[in-house]
Coordinates of C-alpha atoms in Angstrom, one line a residue:
X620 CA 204.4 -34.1 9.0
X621 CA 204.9 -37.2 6.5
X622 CA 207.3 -39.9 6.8
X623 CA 210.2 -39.5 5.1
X624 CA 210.7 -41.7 2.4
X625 CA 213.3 -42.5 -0.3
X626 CA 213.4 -42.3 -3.6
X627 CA 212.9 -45.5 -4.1
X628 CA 210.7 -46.9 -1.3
X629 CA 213.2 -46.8 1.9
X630 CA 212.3 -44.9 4.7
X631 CA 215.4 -42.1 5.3
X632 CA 215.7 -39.3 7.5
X633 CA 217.6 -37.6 4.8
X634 CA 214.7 -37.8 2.2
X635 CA 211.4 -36.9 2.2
X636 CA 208.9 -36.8 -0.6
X637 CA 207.5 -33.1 -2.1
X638 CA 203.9 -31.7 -1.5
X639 CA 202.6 -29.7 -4.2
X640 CA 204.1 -26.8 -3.1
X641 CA 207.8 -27.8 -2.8
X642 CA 207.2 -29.4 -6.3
X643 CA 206.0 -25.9 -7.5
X644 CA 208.5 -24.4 -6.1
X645 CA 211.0 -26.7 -7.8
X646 CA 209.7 -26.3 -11.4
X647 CA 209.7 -22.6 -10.7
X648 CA 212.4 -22.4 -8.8
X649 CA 214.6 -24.2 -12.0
X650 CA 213.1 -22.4 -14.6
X651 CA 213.5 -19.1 -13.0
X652 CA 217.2 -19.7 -12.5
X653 CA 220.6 -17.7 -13.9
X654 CA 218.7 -17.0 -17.3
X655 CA 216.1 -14.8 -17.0
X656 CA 219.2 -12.6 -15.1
X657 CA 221.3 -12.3 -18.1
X658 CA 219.2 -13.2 -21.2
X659 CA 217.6 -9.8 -21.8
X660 CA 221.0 -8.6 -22.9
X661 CA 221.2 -12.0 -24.7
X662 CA 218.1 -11.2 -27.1
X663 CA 218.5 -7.2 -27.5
X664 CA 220.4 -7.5 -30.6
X665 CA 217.9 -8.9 -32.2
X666 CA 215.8 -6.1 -31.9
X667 CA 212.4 -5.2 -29.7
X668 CA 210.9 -8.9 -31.5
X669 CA 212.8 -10.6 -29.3
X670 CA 209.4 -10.1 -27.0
X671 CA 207.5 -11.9 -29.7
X672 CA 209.6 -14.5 -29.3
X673 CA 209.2 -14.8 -25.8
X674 CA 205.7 -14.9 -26.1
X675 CA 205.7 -18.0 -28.7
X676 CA 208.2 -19.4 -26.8
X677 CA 205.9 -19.4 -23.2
X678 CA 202.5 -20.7 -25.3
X679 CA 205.1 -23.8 -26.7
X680 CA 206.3 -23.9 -22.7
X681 CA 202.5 -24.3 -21.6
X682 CA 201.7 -26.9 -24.1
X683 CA 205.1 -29.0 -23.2
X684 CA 203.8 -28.4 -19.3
X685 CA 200.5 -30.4 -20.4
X686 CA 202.1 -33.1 -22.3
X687 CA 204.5 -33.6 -19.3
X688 CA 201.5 -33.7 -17.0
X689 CA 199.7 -36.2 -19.0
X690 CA 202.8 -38.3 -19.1
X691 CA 203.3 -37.9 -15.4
X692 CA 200.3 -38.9 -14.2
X693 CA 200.3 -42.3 -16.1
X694 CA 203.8 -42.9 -15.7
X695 CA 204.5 -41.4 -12.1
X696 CA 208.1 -42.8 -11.8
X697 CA 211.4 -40.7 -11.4
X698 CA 213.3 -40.1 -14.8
X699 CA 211.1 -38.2 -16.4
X700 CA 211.3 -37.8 -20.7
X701 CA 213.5 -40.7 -20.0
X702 CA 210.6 -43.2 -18.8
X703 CA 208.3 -41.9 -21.3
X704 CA 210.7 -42.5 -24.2
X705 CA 211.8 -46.0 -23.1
X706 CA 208.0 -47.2 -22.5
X707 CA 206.9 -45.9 -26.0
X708 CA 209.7 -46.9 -28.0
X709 CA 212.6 -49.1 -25.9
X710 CA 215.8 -49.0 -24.7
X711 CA 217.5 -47.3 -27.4
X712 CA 215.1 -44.1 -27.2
X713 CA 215.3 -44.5 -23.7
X714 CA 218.8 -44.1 -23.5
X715 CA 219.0 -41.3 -25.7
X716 CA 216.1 -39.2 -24.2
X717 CA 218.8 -40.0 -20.3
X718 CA 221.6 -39.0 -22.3
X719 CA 220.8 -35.7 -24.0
X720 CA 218.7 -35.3 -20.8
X721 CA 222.1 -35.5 -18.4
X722 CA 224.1 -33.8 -20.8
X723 CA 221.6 -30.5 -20.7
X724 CA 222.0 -30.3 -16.8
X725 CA 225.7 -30.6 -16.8
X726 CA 226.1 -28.0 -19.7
X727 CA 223.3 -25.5 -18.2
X728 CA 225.1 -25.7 -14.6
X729 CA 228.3 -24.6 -16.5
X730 CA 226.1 -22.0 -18.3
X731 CA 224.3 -21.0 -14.7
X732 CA 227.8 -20.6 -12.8
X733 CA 229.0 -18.4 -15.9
X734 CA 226.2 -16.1 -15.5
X735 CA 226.5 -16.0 -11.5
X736 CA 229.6 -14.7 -12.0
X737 CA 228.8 -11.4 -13.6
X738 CA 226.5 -10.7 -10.9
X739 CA 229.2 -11.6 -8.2
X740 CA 231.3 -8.9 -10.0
X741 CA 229.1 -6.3 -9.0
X742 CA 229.8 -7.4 -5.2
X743 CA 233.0 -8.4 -4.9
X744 CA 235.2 -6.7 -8.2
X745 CA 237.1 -10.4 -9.4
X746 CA 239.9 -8.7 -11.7
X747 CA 241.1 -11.6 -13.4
X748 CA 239.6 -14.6 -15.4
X749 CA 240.9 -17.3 -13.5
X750 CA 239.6 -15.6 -10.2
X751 CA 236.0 -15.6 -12.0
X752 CA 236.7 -19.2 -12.8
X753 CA 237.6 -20.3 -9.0
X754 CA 233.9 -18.3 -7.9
X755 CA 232.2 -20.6 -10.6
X756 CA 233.8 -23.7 -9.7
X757 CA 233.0 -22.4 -5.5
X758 CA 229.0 -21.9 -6.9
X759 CA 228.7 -25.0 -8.8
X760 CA 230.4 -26.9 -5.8
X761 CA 227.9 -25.5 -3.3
X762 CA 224.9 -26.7 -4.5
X763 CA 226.5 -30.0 -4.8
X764 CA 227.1 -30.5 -1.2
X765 CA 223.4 -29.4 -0.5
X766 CA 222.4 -32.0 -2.6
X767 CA 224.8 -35.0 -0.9
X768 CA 223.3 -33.7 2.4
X769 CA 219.8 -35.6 1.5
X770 CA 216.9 -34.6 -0.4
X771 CA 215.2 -33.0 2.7
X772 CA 217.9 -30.2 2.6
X773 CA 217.1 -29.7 -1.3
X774 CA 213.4 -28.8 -0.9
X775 CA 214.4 -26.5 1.9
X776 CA 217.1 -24.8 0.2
X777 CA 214.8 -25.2 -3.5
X778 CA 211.8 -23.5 -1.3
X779 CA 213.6 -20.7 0.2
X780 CA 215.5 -19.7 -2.9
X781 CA 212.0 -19.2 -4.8
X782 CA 210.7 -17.0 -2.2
X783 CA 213.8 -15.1 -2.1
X784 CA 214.6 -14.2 -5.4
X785 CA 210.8 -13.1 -6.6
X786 CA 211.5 -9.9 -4.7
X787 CA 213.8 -8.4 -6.9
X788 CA 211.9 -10.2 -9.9
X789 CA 209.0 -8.6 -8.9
X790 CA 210.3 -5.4 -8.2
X791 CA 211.7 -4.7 -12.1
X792 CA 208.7 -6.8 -13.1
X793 CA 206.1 -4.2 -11.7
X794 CA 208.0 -1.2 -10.4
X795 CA 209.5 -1.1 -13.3
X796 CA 207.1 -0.3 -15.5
X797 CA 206.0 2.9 -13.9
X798 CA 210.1 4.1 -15.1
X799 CA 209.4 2.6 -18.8
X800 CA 210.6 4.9 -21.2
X801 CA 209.9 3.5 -24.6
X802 CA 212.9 5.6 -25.8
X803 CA 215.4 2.9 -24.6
X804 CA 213.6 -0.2 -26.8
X805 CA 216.1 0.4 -29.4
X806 CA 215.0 -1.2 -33.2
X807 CA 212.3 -3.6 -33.4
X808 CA 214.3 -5.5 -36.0
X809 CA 218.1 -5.8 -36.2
X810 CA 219.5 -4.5 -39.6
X811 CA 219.9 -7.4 -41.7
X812 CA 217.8 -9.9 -39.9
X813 CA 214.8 -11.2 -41.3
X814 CA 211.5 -11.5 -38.6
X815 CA 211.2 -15.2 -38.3
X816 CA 214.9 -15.7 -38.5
X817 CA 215.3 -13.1 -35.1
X818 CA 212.4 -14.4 -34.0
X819 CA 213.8 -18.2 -33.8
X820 CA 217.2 -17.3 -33.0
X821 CA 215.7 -15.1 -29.9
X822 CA 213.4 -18.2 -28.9
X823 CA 216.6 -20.5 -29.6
X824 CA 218.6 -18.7 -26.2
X825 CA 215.4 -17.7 -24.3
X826 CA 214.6 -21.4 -24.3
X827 CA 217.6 -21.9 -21.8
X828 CA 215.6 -19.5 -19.5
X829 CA 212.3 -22.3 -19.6
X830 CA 214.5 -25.2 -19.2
X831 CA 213.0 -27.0 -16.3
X832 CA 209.7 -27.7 -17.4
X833 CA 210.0 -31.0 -17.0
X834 CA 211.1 -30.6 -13.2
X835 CA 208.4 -31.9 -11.6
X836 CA 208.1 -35.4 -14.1
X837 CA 211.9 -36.0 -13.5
X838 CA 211.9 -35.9 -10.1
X839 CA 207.9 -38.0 -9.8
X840 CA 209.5 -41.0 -8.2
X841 CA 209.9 -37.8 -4.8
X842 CA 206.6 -36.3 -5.0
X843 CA 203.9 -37.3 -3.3
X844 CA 200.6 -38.5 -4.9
X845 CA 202.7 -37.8 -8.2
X846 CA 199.4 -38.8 -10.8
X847 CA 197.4 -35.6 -9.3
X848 CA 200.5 -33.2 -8.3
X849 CA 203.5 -33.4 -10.8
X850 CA 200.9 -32.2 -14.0
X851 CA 199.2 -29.3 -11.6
X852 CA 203.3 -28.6 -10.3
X853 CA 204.3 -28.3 -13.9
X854 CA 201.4 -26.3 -15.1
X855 CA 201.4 -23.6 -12.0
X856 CA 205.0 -23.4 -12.2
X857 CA 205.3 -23.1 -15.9
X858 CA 202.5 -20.1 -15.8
X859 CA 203.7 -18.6 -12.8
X860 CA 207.3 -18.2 -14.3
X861 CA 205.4 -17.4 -17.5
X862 CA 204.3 -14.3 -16.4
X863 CA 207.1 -13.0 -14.3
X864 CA 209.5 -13.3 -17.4
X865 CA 207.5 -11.2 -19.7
X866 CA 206.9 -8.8 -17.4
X867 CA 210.4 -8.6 -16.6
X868 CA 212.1 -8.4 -19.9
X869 CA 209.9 -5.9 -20.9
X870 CA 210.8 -3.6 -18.2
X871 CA 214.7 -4.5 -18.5
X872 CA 214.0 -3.1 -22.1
X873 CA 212.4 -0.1 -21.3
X874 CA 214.5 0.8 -18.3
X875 CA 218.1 0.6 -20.2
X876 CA 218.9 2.3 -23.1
X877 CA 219.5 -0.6 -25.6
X878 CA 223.2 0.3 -26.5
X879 CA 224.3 -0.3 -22.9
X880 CA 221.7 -3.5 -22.6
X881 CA 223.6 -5.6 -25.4
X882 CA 226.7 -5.2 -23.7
X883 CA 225.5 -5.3 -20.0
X884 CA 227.0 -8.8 -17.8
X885 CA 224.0 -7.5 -15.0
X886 CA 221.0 -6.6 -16.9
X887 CA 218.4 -6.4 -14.1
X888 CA 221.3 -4.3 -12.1
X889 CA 221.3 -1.8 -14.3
X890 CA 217.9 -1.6 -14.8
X891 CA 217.1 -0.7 -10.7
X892 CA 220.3 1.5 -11.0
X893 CA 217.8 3.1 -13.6
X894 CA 215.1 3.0 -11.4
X895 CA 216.1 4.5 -8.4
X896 CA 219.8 5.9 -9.2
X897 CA 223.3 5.2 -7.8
X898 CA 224.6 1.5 -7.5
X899 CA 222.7 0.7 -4.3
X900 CA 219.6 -0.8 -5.9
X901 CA 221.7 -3.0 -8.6
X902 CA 224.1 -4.4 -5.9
X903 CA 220.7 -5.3 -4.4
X904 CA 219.4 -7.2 -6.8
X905 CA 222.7 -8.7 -7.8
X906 CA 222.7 -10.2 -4.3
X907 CA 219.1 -11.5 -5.2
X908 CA 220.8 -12.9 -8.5
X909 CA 223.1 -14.9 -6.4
X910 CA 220.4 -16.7 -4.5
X911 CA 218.2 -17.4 -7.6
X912 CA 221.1 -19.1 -9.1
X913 CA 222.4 -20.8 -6.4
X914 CA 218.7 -22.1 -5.8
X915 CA 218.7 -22.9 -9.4
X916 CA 221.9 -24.7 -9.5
X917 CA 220.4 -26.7 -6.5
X918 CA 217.7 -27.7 -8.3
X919 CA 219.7 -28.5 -11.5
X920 CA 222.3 -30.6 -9.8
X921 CA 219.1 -33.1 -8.2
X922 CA 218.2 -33.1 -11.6
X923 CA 221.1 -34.0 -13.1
X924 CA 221.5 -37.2 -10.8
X925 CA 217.4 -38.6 -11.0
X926 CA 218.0 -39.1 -14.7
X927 CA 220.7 -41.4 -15.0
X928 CA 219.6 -43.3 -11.9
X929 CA 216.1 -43.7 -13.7
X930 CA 218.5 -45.4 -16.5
X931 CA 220.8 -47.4 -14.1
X932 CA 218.1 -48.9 -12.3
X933 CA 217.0 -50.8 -15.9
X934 CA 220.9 -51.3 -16.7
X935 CA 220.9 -48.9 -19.0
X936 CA 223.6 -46.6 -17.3
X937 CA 226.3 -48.2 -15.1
X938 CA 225.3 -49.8 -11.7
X939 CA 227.0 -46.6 -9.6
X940 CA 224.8 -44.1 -10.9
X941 CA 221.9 -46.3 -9.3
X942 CA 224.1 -46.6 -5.7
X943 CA 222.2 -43.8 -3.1
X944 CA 223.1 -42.7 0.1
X945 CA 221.2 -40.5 2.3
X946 CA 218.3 -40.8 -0.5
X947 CA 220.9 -39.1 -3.3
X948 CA 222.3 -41.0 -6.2
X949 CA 225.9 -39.7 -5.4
X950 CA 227.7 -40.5 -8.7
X951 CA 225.2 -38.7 -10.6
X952 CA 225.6 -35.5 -8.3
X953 CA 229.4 -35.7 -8.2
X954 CA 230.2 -36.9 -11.8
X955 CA 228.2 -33.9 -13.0
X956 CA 229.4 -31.0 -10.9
X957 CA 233.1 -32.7 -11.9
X958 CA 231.6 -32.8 -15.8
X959 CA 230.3 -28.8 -15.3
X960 CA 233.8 -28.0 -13.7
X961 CA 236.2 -29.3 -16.1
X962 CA 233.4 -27.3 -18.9
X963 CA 234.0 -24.0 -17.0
X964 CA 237.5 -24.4 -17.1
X965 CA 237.9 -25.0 -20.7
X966 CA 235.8 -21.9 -21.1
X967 CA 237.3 -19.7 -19.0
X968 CA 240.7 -20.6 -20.4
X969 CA 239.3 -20.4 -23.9
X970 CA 238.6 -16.6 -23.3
X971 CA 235.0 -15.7 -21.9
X972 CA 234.0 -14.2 -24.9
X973 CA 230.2 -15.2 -25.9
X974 CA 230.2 -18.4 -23.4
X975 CA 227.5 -18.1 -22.0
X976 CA 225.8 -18.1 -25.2
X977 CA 227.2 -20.8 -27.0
X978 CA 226.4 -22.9 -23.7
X979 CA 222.5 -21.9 -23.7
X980 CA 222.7 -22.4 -27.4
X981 CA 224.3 -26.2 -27.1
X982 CA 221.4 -26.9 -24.2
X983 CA 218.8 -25.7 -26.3
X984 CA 219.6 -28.8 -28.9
X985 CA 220.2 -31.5 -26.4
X986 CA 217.0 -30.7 -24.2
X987 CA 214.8 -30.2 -27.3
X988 CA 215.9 -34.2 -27.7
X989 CA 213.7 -35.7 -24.7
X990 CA 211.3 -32.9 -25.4
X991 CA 210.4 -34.5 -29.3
X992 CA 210.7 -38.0 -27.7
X993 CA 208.1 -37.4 -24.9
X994 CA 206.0 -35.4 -27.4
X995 CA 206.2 -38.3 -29.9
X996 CA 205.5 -40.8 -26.8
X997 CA 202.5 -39.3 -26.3
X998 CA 201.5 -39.1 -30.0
X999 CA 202.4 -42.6 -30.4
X1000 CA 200.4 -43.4 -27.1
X1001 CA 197.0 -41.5 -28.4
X1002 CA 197.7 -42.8 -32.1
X1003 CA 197.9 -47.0 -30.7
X1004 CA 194.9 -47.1 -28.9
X1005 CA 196.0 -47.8 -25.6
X1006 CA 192.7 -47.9 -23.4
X1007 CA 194.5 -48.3 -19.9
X1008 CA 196.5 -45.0 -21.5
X1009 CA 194.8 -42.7 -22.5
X1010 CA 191.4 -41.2 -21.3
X1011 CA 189.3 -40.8 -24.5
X1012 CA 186.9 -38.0 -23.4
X1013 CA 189.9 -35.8 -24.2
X1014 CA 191.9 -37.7 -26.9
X1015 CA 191.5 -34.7 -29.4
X1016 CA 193.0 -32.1 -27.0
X1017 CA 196.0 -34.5 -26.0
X1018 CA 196.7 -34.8 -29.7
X1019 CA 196.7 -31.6 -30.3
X1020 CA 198.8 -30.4 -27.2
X1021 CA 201.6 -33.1 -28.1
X1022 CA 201.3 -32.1 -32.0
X1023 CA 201.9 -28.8 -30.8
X1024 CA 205.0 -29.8 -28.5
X1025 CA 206.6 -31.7 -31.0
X1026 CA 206.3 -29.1 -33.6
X1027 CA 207.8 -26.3 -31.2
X1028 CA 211.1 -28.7 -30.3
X1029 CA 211.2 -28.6 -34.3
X1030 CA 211.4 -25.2 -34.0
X1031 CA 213.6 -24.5 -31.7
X1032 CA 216.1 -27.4 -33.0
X1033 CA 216.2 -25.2 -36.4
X1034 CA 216.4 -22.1 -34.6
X1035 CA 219.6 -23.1 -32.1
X1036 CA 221.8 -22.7 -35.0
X1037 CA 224.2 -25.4 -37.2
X1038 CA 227.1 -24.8 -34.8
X1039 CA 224.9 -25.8 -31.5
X1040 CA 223.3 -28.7 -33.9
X1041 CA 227.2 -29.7 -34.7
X1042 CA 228.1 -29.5 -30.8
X1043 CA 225.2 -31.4 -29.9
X1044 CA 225.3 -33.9 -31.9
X1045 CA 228.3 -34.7 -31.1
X1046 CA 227.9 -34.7 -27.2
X1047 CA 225.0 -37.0 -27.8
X1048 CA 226.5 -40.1 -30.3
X1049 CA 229.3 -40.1 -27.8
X1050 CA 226.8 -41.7 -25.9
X1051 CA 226.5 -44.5 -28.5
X1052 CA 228.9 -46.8 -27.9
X1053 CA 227.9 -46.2 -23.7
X1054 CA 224.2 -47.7 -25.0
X1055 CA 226.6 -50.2 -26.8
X1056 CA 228.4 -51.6 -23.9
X1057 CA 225.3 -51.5 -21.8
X1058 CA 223.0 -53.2 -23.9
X1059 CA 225.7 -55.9 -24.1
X1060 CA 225.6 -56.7 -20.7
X1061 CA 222.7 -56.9 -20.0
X1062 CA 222.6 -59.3 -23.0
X1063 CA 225.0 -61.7 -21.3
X1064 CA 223.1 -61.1 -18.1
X1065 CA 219.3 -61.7 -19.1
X1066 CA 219.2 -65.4 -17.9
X1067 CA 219.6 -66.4 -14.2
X1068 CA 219.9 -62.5 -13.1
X1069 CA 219.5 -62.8 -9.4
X1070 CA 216.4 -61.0 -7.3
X1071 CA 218.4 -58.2 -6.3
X1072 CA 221.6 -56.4 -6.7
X1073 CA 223.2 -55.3 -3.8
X1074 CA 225.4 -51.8 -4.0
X1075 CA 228.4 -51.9 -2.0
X1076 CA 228.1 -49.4 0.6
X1077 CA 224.7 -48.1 -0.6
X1078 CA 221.5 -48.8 -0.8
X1079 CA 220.1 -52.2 -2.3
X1080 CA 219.4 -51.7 -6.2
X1081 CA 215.9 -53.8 -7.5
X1082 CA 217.0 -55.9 -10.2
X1083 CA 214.7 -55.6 -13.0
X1084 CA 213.4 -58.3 -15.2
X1085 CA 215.1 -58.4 -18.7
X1086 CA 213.6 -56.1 -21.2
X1087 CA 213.5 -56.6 -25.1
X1088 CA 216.4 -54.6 -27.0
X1089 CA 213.9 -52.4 -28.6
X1090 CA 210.2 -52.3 -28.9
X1091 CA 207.8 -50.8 -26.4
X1092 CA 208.2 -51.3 -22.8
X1093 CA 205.1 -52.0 -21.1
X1094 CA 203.8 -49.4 -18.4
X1095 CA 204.4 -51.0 -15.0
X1096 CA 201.4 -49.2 -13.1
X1097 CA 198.8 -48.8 -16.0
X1098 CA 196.3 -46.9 -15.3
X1099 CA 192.4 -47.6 -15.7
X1100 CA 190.2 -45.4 -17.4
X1101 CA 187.7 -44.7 -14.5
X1102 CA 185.1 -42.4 -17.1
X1103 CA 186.0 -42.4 -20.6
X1104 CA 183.9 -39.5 -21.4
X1105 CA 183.0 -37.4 -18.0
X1106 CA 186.5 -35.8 -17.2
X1107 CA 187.8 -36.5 -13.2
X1108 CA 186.7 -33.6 -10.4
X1109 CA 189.3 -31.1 -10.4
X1110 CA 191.5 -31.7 -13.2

């Protein structure tokens, strides 16, 4: 058994650092959340391409996994895209890769509780829209408290969910495919739609169902030996959830005939109804639903709160985000469950109609921010010739990897749709005058700053040394290129 140890260096019984497994288990476990649940009904209109689209989608997935494991391993600190951003281009970038980063996790927890609630349906019939609003206030609120319990609880609960939910993944995933009846695919191509327009407006939604990618690099600052585990966490995780999802949608296709799958709020119920007959196997599985998004939404809300701390800690946020008690940045968990709340609200009282689209739509533009920044990081990384950065016995295959990433964010930026591009926009140069009044103080405080800046009632907050306005940051823990042309064992 390891020690426990916090976040940030303190020894806590709440917190303890991840193994490769739990870190595994975390990527997976937050990119095989509420979406893959629901988005098969998302895609059918489109047509039987919405497959293709699934398989670009999980080669761009792979190559972001590689770029975040690069990153990772020579900048192994917690806030992810964030850290990345900031060390390659400053504060500002920084800031805006923490900002669209937070403002992805608040919206997809909103987005996760929406979908949880069709499922729930199935179980326990809700009637009205404001009692399906109270159930996804009660399963965003959940998760929450897991997460102010300590990080120790988070793994558990993050490790248990993953196990739990693969059974009925597995079971459409494989079983299914011995039911397929290639009668129920419906058109390959919607009428009117053109193939690379339904192809990136598919990939555009099914993107919500890969967010998480970057798990195991937001979170580096908790795993242990971070430089070897959070690239192989991302990688296995990405690949293993990879797999599941295309096996998966395909059978969901295959098992419901495609006029009942575009309008279906319980996709993978219907498709074991299909299976097996009656309702027994689909109120199964939407049990199994349940637990995939709670574990998801568990995941998600740690998340949520290692971003912004990242950003506090360099004064970038405000100082409460950076406070932490039992090894959990508190503000960020509880401003962003109160954030997703007040956003399920408005949609519920909006009408229900389509939310749970335009939500993964609006995600897919502000996560596919800190995706081009950490793919133009590394670029700008490979491109400057930073020795103590980059190992050049593989500098081609890095450049091509990132080229690769940045060109599939492209992509699926142009794909989300103008109405997600004017939402997102929006919710991200709110965050401008925030960068504003932060950057100003620490402008008045960058002489006689003291040591340390104690959190009242938390834990103590390193003060950091002042860092230009804009310009590169320089990597804290560089790290040496041990063979520039023989690549490391095992890697």
């Amino acid at each position: 058994m390891t020690t426990p140890i916090a976040a940030d260096g303190a020894t806590s019984r709440y917190s303890r650092r991840f193994g490769l497994p739990v870190a595994t288990a975390l990527v997976m476990g937050n990119i095989i959340g509420g979406g893959i649940f629901l988005l098969p009904a998302s895609v059918a209109p489109f047509g039987t391409i919405s497959l293709a689209a699934f398989g670009v989608l999980t080669l761009g997935a792979i190559a972001l996994a590689l770029v975040f494991g690069r990153l990772a391993g020579r900048h192994p600190q917690t806030g992810g895209p964030y850290v990345y951003a900031r060390a390659a281009f400053g504060d500002f970038a920084g800031f805006l890769a923490a900002w669209s980063y937070w403002i992805t996790t608040w919206v997809s927890n909103a987005a996760l509780a929406v979908a949880a609630v069709g499922y729930l349906d199935i179980l326990l019939p809700l009637g009205s829209a404001w009692s399906a609003c109270l159930a996804a206030l009660l399963i965003q609120w959940l998760p929450a408290l897991a997460n102010l319990a300590g990080t120790r609880y988070v793994g558990a609960v993050q490790l248990v969910a993953t196990v739990l939910k693969f059974a009925p993944l597995l079971l459409v995933a494989v079983g299914g495919l011995f039911f397929f009846d290639p009668a129920n695919l419906g058109p390959f191509l919607a009428e009117g739609e053109s193939p690379l327009g339904a192809v990136s407006a598919a990939a555009a939604i099914l993107l919500f169902s890969y967010l998480g990618v970057e798990s195991a690099a937001v979170s580096a600052g908790e795993v242990r030996d971070p430089r070897r585990n959070v690239g192989r966490a991302t990688v296995l995780g990405t690949l293993g959830a990879a797999v599941v999802y295309l096996l998966a949608t395909l059978a969901v296709f295959g098992l419901v005939a495609h006029d009942e799958l575009v309008t279906s709020q319980a996709p993978f119920s219907a498709a074991v109804d299909a299976m097996f007959g009656g309702t027994w196997g689909g109120a199964a599985v939407a049990c199994a639903a349940l637990v995939s998004m709670t574990g998801a939404l568990n995941g998600w809300t740690l998340l949520s709160a290692q971003t912004p701390y990242a950003a506090a800690r360099d004064g970038l946020f405000p100082q409460v985000f950076a406070v932490k008690r039992r090894g959990v940045p508190v503000a960020g968990v509880l401003v962003t469950v109160v954030l997703a709340s007040a956003l399920t609200v408005y949609n519920f009282t909006a009408g229900p109609a389509g939310v749970f689209e335009v939500l993964v739509l609006v995600t897919t533009f502000t996560a596919t921010v800190p995706y081009l920044l950490s793919a133009a990081a590394q670029l700008y990384f490979l491109a400057s010739g930073q020795h103590d950065r980059v190992r050049r016995g593989r500098l081609f295959r890095d450049a091509l990897l990132a080229g690769a990433a940045f060109a599939f964010s492209m992509w699926l930026v142009a794909g989300s749709g103008y109405a997600a591009v004017y939402q997102g926009v929006l919710f991200l140069f709110a965050g401008v005058p925030v960068y504003a009044v932060m950057a100003a103080r620490r402008r008045r405080t960058a002489t006689g700053q003291p040591a340390a800046v104690p959190a009242p009632g938390g834990e103590p907050v390193p003060a950091h040394e002042p860092v230009p306005a804009s310009g590169p940051v320089p990597d804290p823990n560089p790290v040496p290129d041990p063979d520039p042309v023989r690549e490391p064992a095992g890697r």
